[in-house]
Each structure stands twice: as C-alpha cells, then as structure tokens.
mmCIF file of C-alpha atoms and ligand atoms in Angstrom:
data_model
loop_
_atom_site.group_PDB
_atom_site.id
_atom_site.type_symbol
_atom_site.label_atom_id
_atom_site.label_comp_id
_atom_site.label_asym_id
_atom_site.label_seq_id
_atom_site.Cartn_x
_atom_site.Cartn_y
_atom_site.Cartn_z
ATOM 1 C CA MET A 1 119.766 105.828 100.849
ATOM 2 C CA ARG A 2 119.297 109.053 98.879
ATOM 3 C CA ILE A 3 115.680 109.851 98.062
ATOM 4 C CA PHE A 4 114.003 112.154 95.538
ATOM 5 C CA ASP A 5 110.232 112.358 96.119
ATOM 6 C CA PRO A 6 108.849 113.183 92.650
ATOM 7 C CA HIS A 7 105.312 114.054 93.854
ATOM 8 C CA ILE A 8 104.611 115.570 97.259
ATOM 9 C CA HIS A 9 102.448 118.524 98.345
ATOM 10 C CA MET A 10 104.683 120.166 100.950
ATOM 11 C CA THR A 11 102.423 123.234 101.188
ATOM 12 C CA SER A 12 100.123 121.059 103.292
ATOM 13 C CA ARG A 13 102.900 119.651 105.524
ATOM 14 C CA THR A 14 104.662 120.996 108.594
ATOM 15 C CA THR A 15 108.312 121.715 109.311
ATOM 16 C CA ASP A 16 108.330 118.518 111.414
ATOM 17 C CA ASP A 17 107.790 116.652 108.146
ATOM 18 C CA TYR A 18 110.700 118.457 106.484
ATOM 19 C CA ALA A 19 112.919 117.548 109.450
ATOM 20 C CA ARG A 20 111.875 113.874 109.346
ATOM 21 C CA MET A 21 112.336 113.736 105.582
ATOM 22 C CA ALA A 22 115.823 115.251 105.755
ATOM 23 C CA ALA A 23 116.795 112.766 108.483
ATOM 24 C CA ALA A 24 115.493 109.901 106.309
ATOM 25 C CA GLY A 25 117.630 110.881 103.299
ATOM 26 C CA VAL A 26 115.121 112.876 101.258
ATOM 27 C CA LEU A 27 117.381 115.340 99.405
ATOM 28 C CA ALA A 28 115.017 116.614 96.716
ATOM 29 C CA VAL A 29 111.289 116.927 96.044
ATOM 30 C CA VAL A 30 108.967 118.010 93.256
ATOM 31 C CA GLU A 31 105.700 119.627 94.332
ATOM 32 C CA PRO A 32 102.936 119.485 91.720
ATOM 33 C CA ALA A 33 100.281 122.197 91.665
ATOM 34 C CA PHE A 34 96.944 120.722 92.735
ATOM 35 C CA TRP A 35 93.516 121.333 94.203
ATOM 36 C CA LEU A 36 93.456 123.015 97.614
ATOM 37 C CA GLY A 37 90.662 120.986 99.202
ATOM 38 C CA GLN A 38 88.018 123.605 98.582
ATOM 39 C CA PRO A 39 87.150 125.216 95.253
ATOM 40 C CA ARG A 40 89.085 128.276 94.131
ATOM 41 C CA THR A 41 86.845 131.123 93.044
ATOM 42 C CA ASN A 42 89.134 133.134 90.744
ATOM 43 C CA PRO A 43 92.401 132.921 88.747
ATOM 44 C CA GLY A 44 94.236 135.129 91.257
ATOM 45 C CA SER A 45 93.911 132.345 93.794
ATOM 46 C CA PHE A 46 96.003 130.175 91.461
ATOM 47 C CA THR A 47 98.703 132.751 90.813
ATOM 48 C CA ASP A 48 99.265 133.398 94.526
ATOM 49 C CA TYR A 49 99.574 129.635 94.997
ATOM 50 C CA PHE A 50 101.957 129.228 92.022
ATOM 51 C CA ASP A 51 104.119 132.069 93.363
ATOM 52 C CA SER A 52 104.357 130.318 96.705
ATOM 53 C CA LEU A 53 105.309 127.020 94.990
ATOM 54 C CA ILE A 54 108.265 128.638 93.240
ATOM 55 C CA GLY A 55 109.238 131.118 95.977
ATOM 56 C CA TRP A 56 108.262 130.464 99.573
ATOM 57 C CA GLU A 57 108.176 126.660 99.521
ATOM 58 C CA PRO A 58 111.701 126.222 98.016
ATOM 59 C CA TYR A 59 112.958 128.553 100.753
ATOM 60 C CA ARG A 60 111.203 126.531 103.455
ATOM 61 C CA ALA A 61 112.593 123.255 102.038
ATOM 62 C CA GLY A 62 116.069 124.782 101.778
ATOM 63 C CA GLN A 63 116.151 125.385 105.519
ATOM 64 C CA PHE A 64 116.248 121.590 105.862
ATOM 65 C CA GLY A 65 118.744 121.054 103.054
ATOM 66 C CA ILE A 66 116.040 119.778 100.686
ATOM 67 C CA LEU A 67 115.989 120.943 97.074
ATOM 68 C CA HIS A 68 112.484 121.917 95.910
ATOM 69 C CA HIS A 69 111.095 122.207 92.379
ATOM 70 C CA ALA A 70 107.482 122.490 91.206
ATOM 71 C CA THR A 71 105.162 121.520 88.395
ATOM 72 C CA ILE A 72 102.501 124.045 87.349
ATOM 73 C CA ALA A 73 99.037 123.455 85.863
ATOM 74 C CA LEU A 74 95.289 123.810 86.158
ATOM 75 C CA ASN A 75 94.515 120.599 88.086
ATOM 76 C CA PRO A 76 91.878 118.096 86.819
ATOM 77 C CA LYS A 77 89.493 118.693 89.715
ATOM 78 C CA GLU A 78 89.059 122.378 88.799
ATOM 79 C CA ALA A 79 89.507 122.041 85.046
ATOM 80 C CA GLY A 80 85.737 122.182 84.467
ATOM 81 C CA ASP A 81 85.048 125.207 86.663
ATOM 82 C CA PRO A 82 84.414 128.377 84.602
ATOM 83 C CA ARG A 83 85.769 130.479 87.493
ATOM 84 C CA CYS A 84 89.126 128.685 87.208
ATOM 85 C CA ARG A 85 89.599 128.069 83.498
ATOM 86 C CA PRO A 86 90.963 131.581 82.715
ATOM 87 C CA VAL A 87 94.144 130.503 84.548
ATOM 88 C CA LEU A 88 95.002 128.503 81.419
ATOM 89 C CA ASP A 89 95.947 131.818 79.770
ATOM 90 C CA LEU A 90 98.294 132.663 82.676
ATOM 91 C CA LEU A 91 100.157 129.333 82.710
ATOM 92 C CA PRO A 92 102.724 130.075 79.961
ATOM 93 C CA ARG A 93 104.442 132.751 82.022
ATOM 94 C CA TYR A 94 104.903 130.261 84.892
ATOM 95 C CA LEU A 95 106.112 127.519 82.574
ATOM 96 C CA ASP A 96 109.115 129.725 81.738
ATOM 97 C CA LYS A 97 110.304 129.894 85.361
ATOM 98 C CA ASP A 98 113.562 128.210 86.441
ATOM 99 C CA ARG A 99 112.100 126.119 89.263
ATOM 100 C CA VAL A 100 109.274 124.688 87.127
ATOM 101 C CA VAL A 101 110.278 121.241 85.847
ATOM 102 C CA ALA A 102 107.006 119.975 84.300
ATOM 103 C CA VAL A 103 103.403 120.763 83.431
ATOM 104 C CA GLY A 104 101.214 119.083 86.055
ATOM 105 C CA GLU A 105 99.141 117.725 87.589
ATOM 106 C CA ILE A 106 96.958 117.495 84.511
ATOM 107 C CA GLY A 107 94.583 114.733 83.365
ATOM 108 C CA TYR A 108 91.182 113.506 84.413
ATOM 109 C CA ASP A 109 89.006 113.664 87.499
ATOM 110 C CA SER A 110 85.473 112.988 86.181
ATOM 111 C CA MET A 111 86.354 112.720 82.464
ATOM 112 C CA THR A 112 84.159 115.586 81.259
ATOM 113 C CA PRO A 113 84.523 117.435 77.915
ATOM 114 C CA GLU A 114 85.911 120.468 79.818
ATOM 115 C CA GLU A 115 88.579 118.231 81.344
ATOM 116 C CA ASP A 116 89.396 116.896 77.852
ATOM 117 C CA ASP A 117 89.941 120.438 76.639
ATOM 118 C CA ALA A 118 92.147 121.509 79.578
ATOM 119 C CA PHE A 119 94.178 118.289 79.345
ATOM 120 C CA GLU A 120 94.803 118.682 75.601
ATOM 121 C CA ARG A 121 95.685 122.365 75.878
ATOM 122 C CA GLN A 122 98.140 121.736 78.694
ATOM 123 C CA LEU A 123 99.848 118.835 76.889
ATOM 124 C CA ALA A 124 100.335 121.251 73.986
ATOM 125 C CA MET A 125 101.871 123.763 76.420
ATOM 126 C CA ALA A 126 104.299 121.079 77.626
ATOM 127 C CA VAL A 127 105.409 120.516 74.031
ATOM 128 C CA ASP A 128 105.713 124.278 73.389
ATOM 129 C CA HIS A 129 107.808 124.839 76.515
ATOM 130 C CA GLY A 130 109.957 121.710 76.137
ATOM 131 C CA LEU A 131 108.726 120.382 79.480
ATOM 132 C CA PRO A 132 107.717 116.911 80.666
ATOM 133 C CA ALA A 133 104.114 116.367 81.808
ATOM 134 C CA LEU A 134 102.847 114.862 85.062
ATOM 135 C CA VAL A 135 99.461 113.229 84.540
ATOM 136 C CA HIS A 136 97.054 112.318 87.339
ATOM 137 C CA THR A 137 94.762 109.312 86.811
ATOM 138 C CA PRO A 138 91.246 109.364 88.285
ATOM 139 C CA HIS A 139 90.574 107.448 91.492
ATOM 140 C CA ARG A 140 87.202 106.232 90.164
ATOM 141 C CA ASP A 141 87.001 104.170 86.935
ATOM 142 C CA LYS A 142 90.781 103.942 87.034
ATOM 143 C CA ALA A 143 91.289 101.478 84.168
ATOM 144 C CA ALA A 144 88.938 103.344 81.798
ATOM 145 C CA GLY A 145 90.428 106.666 82.880
ATOM 146 C CA THR A 146 93.967 105.431 82.277
ATOM 147 C CA ARG A 147 93.106 104.099 78.799
ATOM 148 C CA ARG A 148 91.524 107.396 77.846
ATOM 149 C CA THR A 149 94.502 109.272 79.325
ATOM 150 C CA LEU A 150 96.925 107.288 77.173
ATOM 151 C CA ASP A 151 94.802 107.940 74.046
ATOM 152 C CA VAL A 152 94.907 111.695 74.665
ATOM 153 C CA VAL A 153 98.666 111.583 75.327
ATOM 154 C CA ALA A 154 99.237 109.644 72.084
ATOM 155 C CA ALA A 155 97.066 112.066 70.078
ATOM 156 C CA SER A 156 98.894 115.105 71.480
ATOM 157 C CA GLY A 157 102.168 114.204 69.790
ATOM 158 C CA ILE A 158 104.221 114.585 72.990
ATOM 159 C CA ASP A 159 107.086 112.085 73.351
ATOM 160 C CA PRO A 160 105.712 109.397 75.742
ATOM 161 C CA GLY A 161 109.152 109.324 77.391
ATOM 162 C CA ARG A 162 108.405 112.840 78.638
ATOM 163 C CA VAL A 163 105.091 111.874 80.276
ATOM 164 C CA ALA A 164 104.600 110.352 83.744
ATOM 165 C CA VAL A 165 101.196 108.769 84.365
ATOM 166 C CA ASP A 166 100.689 108.752 88.117
ATOM 167 C CA HIS A 167 98.687 107.023 90.870
ATOM 168 C CA LEU A 168 98.892 103.647 89.113
ATOM 169 C CA ASN A 169 98.084 100.239 90.576
ATOM 170 C CA GLU A 170 98.499 96.603 89.504
ATOM 171 C CA VAL A 171 95.816 96.926 86.817
ATOM 172 C CA THR A 172 96.825 100.223 85.262
ATOM 173 C CA ALA A 173 100.614 99.686 85.463
ATOM 174 C CA ALA A 174 100.504 97.199 82.592
ATOM 175 C CA LEU A 175 98.589 99.624 80.358
ATOM 176 C CA VAL A 176 101.103 102.389 80.947
ATOM 177 C CA HIS A 177 104.121 100.081 80.686
ATOM 178 C CA ASP A 178 103.238 99.295 77.082
ATOM 179 C CA SER A 179 102.705 102.955 76.164
ATOM 180 C CA GLY A 180 106.299 104.113 76.659
ATOM 181 C CA CYS A 181 105.201 106.631 79.310
ATOM 182 C CA TRP A 182 106.738 106.665 82.786
ATOM 183 C CA MET A 183 104.825 104.788 85.491
ATOM 184 C CA GLY A 184 104.147 106.760 88.678
ATOM 185 C CA PHE A 185 103.107 105.064 91.928
ATOM 186 C CA SER A 186 101.818 106.874 95.004
ATOM 187 C CA ILE A 187 102.372 104.886 98.191
ATOM 188 C CA TYR A 188 99.705 105.364 100.855
ATOM 189 C CA PRO A 189 99.582 104.364 104.555
ATOM 190 C CA GLU A 190 96.176 102.660 104.536
ATOM 191 C CA THR A 191 94.368 102.357 101.253
ATOM 192 C CA LYS A 192 95.624 101.822 97.720
ATOM 193 C CA MET A 193 99.302 101.147 96.958
ATOM 194 C CA SER A 194 101.530 99.916 99.838
ATOM 195 C CA PRO A 195 105.327 99.238 99.944
ATOM 196 C CA PRO A 196 104.890 95.412 99.629
ATOM 197 C CA ARG A 197 102.522 95.832 96.668
ATOM 198 C CA MET A 198 105.032 98.220 95.084
ATOM 199 C CA VAL A 199 107.803 95.637 95.409
ATOM 200 C CA GLU A 200 105.650 93.111 93.544
ATOM 201 C CA ILE A 201 105.057 95.602 90.735
ATOM 202 C CA LEU A 202 108.816 96.223 90.449
ATOM 203 C CA ARG A 203 109.363 92.461 90.201
ATOM 204 C CA GLU A 204 106.823 92.221 87.420
ATOM 205 C CA HIS A 205 107.585 95.361 85.378
ATOM 206 C CA GLY A 206 111.233 96.082 86.207
ATOM 207 C CA LEU A 207 112.853 99.325 87.328
ATOM 208 C CA GLU A 208 112.850 101.250 84.067
ATOM 209 C CA ARG A 209 110.575 104.318 83.761
ATOM 210 C CA VAL A 210 109.273 103.851 87.336
ATOM 211 C CA LEU A 211 108.675 106.725 89.773
ATOM 212 C CA VAL A 212 107.709 106.114 93.416
ATOM 213 C CA ASN A 213 106.226 108.956 95.447
ATOM 214 C CA SER A 214 104.416 109.598 98.716
ATOM 215 C CA ALA A 215 101.905 112.076 97.194
ATOM 216 C CA ALA A 216 101.612 113.343 100.767
ATOM 217 C CA ASP A 217 99.107 116.170 101.245
ATOM 218 C CA TRP A 218 96.609 117.208 103.920
ATOM 219 C CA GLY A 219 94.868 113.831 103.805
ATOM 220 C CA VAL A 220 96.055 110.700 105.604
ATOM 221 C CA SER A 221 99.498 110.247 104.042
ATOM 222 C CA ASP A 222 103.137 109.774 105.019
ATOM 223 C CA PRO A 223 106.155 111.533 103.462
ATOM 224 C CA LEU A 224 108.428 108.649 104.533
ATOM 225 C CA LEU A 225 106.713 105.948 102.483
ATOM 226 C CA THR A 226 109.408 106.391 99.830
ATOM 227 C CA LEU A 227 111.950 105.296 102.468
ATOM 228 C CA GLU A 228 109.688 102.413 103.519
ATOM 229 C CA THR A 229 109.469 101.285 99.893
ATOM 230 C CA GLY A 230 113.272 101.341 99.625
ATOM 231 C CA LYS A 231 113.528 99.218 102.778
ATOM 232 C CA ALA A 232 110.898 96.792 101.456
ATOM 233 C CA MET A 233 112.903 96.478 98.213
ATOM 234 C CA LEU A 234 116.078 95.602 100.147
ATOM 235 C CA GLU A 235 114.215 93.052 102.275
ATOM 236 C CA ALA A 236 112.830 91.474 99.112
ATOM 237 C CA GLY A 237 116.314 90.990 97.673
ATOM 238 C CA PHE A 238 116.771 94.082 95.489
ATOM 239 C CA GLY A 239 120.237 95.652 95.791
ATOM 240 C CA GLU A 240 121.194 99.118 97.006
ATOM 241 C CA ASP A 241 121.878 100.157 93.426
ATOM 242 C CA ASP A 242 118.331 99.115 92.457
ATOM 243 C CA VAL A 243 116.898 101.231 95.276
ATOM 244 C CA ASP A 244 119.076 104.170 94.237
ATOM 245 C CA ARG A 245 117.819 103.847 90.695
ATOM 246 C CA VAL A 246 114.135 103.884 91.671
ATOM 247 C CA LEU A 247 114.310 106.475 94.453
ATOM 248 C CA TRP A 248 116.948 108.788 93.000
ATOM 249 C CA ARG A 249 118.222 108.273 89.448
ATOM 250 C CA ASN A 250 114.798 107.706 87.855
ATOM 251 C CA PRO A 251 113.236 110.977 89.070
ATOM 252 C CA VAL A 252 116.459 112.809 88.174
ATOM 253 C CA GLU A 253 116.223 111.362 84.666
ATOM 254 C CA PHE A 254 112.529 112.176 84.263
ATOM 255 C CA TYR A 255 112.546 115.772 85.514
ATOM 256 C CA GLY A 256 116.053 116.323 84.126
ATOM 257 C CA GLN A 257 114.374 116.379 80.709
ATOM 258 C CA SER A 258 113.214 119.898 81.589
ATOM 259 C CA GLY A 259 116.825 121.102 81.489
ATOM 260 C CA ARG A 260 116.101 122.919 84.770
ATOM 261 C CA LEU A 261 116.943 120.396 87.453
ATOM 262 C CA ASP A 262 119.920 121.867 89.275
ATOM 263 C CA LEU A 263 121.271 119.309 91.732
ATOM 264 C CA SER A 264 124.566 121.094 92.321
ATOM 265 C CA GLU A 265 123.389 122.385 95.706
ATOM 266 C CA VAL A 266 122.412 118.937 96.991
ATOM 267 C CA ALA A 267 124.945 117.458 99.389
ATOM 268 C CA GLY A 268 125.686 113.827 98.540
ATOM 269 C CA ALA A 269 123.554 113.834 95.419
ATOM 270 C CA LYS A 270 126.340 113.370 92.903
ATOM 271 C CA GLU A 271 127.472 109.837 93.708
ATOM 272 C CA PRO A 272 125.896 107.281 96.004
ATOM 273 C CA THR A 273 128.231 106.574 98.915
ATOM 274 C CA PHE A 274 128.040 102.808 98.484
ATOM 275 C CA GLU A 275 129.061 102.730 94.814
ATOM 276 C CA GLY A 276 132.657 101.563 94.342
ATOM 277 C CA SER A 277 133.541 102.169 97.982
ATOM 278 C CA SER A 278 134.296 98.527 98.701
ATOM 279 C CA ILE A 279 136.468 98.229 95.595
ATOM 280 C CA LYS A 280 138.542 101.372 95.941
ATOM 281 C CA ARG A 281 139.029 101.531 99.673
ATOM 282 C CA GLY A 282 141.705 98.794 99.864
ATOM 283 C CA GLY A 283 144.177 100.665 97.662
ATOM 284 C CA SER A 284 143.731 104.193 98.906
HETATM 285 ZN ZN1 LIG B 301 99.100 115.122 93.881
#
C-alpha cells in the first residue's frame, strides 16, 4: 500500500513517527500551516514557521524517504487577531515557493467578520497564484459552518475542483459532495471520524474527489490512521486499486493542480506494485 497523507502537522511529531510512517508505506505528505497551540504575537512568528515548513521539515522527512510539501496561510484561529493579520501581506512571497502546493488551512473557526475577510482574501490569492485551496471547517456548528464555507467558495470564483473542504463527517460530506469541491476527512483515534465510519462514507459517496488524512498534530492523533483506513477498506470488500486511488492517486491529483508536486524522488510512487503484475508475470 502506498500512502500520501494530504494533511498532517509533522512539526509537532517526532522522528519515531517518521520511521513508523515510512515503514507503513507513507511516501509523501502535505503539511498545512496552522495554529501553534498558543497565540502568535507578531508576523515574524509566522515567517519563521513558514520557513521551517519549506526548509527544515522537508529535510527531516527526507531522512526517512518521505517527500514533504506544505500549504501556507493565515489559519482561521488567528485570522481575527490584529497582531497576526499583517501576515496576509507577506503570504504572496511564500505562495511563489516550489514546495508550496496550496493556500491553507483557511476557512472558519468562529465565523467572525474578520475571518470572512481573511478567508476571502486568501481564496483570491489562491486564484492569483494558480494554487488549490485547503479549507478547514469549524468543529462547532459544523453544518452551518460548512454551508457558509461553500457560499464563500462559490462567491470567490475559484474552480471548486481546486478546493478541498476538510474535517468533514457524515452530515457535511453530502453538502460538499454536491458542490464540486473535494471532500477531506480527518481520521481520529477516539473522537470524530474513525476508519469504519470512513468506509461507510466511501460506500455512500464513492471514491471520486475524496481525500483521507490523519491530521496528526500535538493533540491525541495517530499518523497511521491512513493505513488503518486502507485496511478497513480492504476488509469491507474494496479492492487494492480502490485503496490506491483514495490513499495515493487522489491526493496526487488534487495537489498536482499546483504544478509543483514533484514525485520523481519517491521510490515506488510511479506504479503500484500490484497493478498488472499477475497478468504480465507469466510471459516474462
Ligand atoms: Zn490541520
């Protein structure tokens, strides 16, 4: 099984995690810029963090054979803080960098007018820079927050096929499915979405425009829940090609829209080992 985790905060994980992920078949990750757990007090705090996401962290991942890209943004949780908002003016220079494959995480936390403004401005930046957008949905008032998110996305003029709306559940998946946006699901060890629940959603909505991630950070989370979801799919009767589509080809397709996803360094990423092997082996 080859795995691309499209949303994981490796900054908050140890090298033990990288080793376990590599052993489990995780070949590539995207790390979205997010909140650090305590409020930042100035824009310089963001730029140091962004520099580490496109410099230090790819190096750390590379030591385990894992390809690392990032998404850059002012996150929803800090979008209303006047000490942080000046970072919006610094984002364009990061959105030009090679390892940046989307604008994100953007979207809503508490759905304030300041969050509206930051969300709209950053969707416009995604359009200007030809990048996809990764959109976080709020953990409270999730259905209302998702509806409002989709309205703002529609009004922005961005192609919905270049937008992933993340942290969905059974209720919000249907809303996003009908919008043409990609559906992102974060699989958690205890609360919220689990591998069996994810399998049910795949049965209901199909495999198209679906991204499955671990969203692992410094909270209770598990970087191997992508693998567990793949195993749960196989146990439920999905084929290996279905798993490969959800855990590898879909994230490649979504972030590939940036034109910056370079998979040439990834061992085994070009063709899945199972595809065609049983057909060709007899004659060769
Ligand atoms: Zn996140």
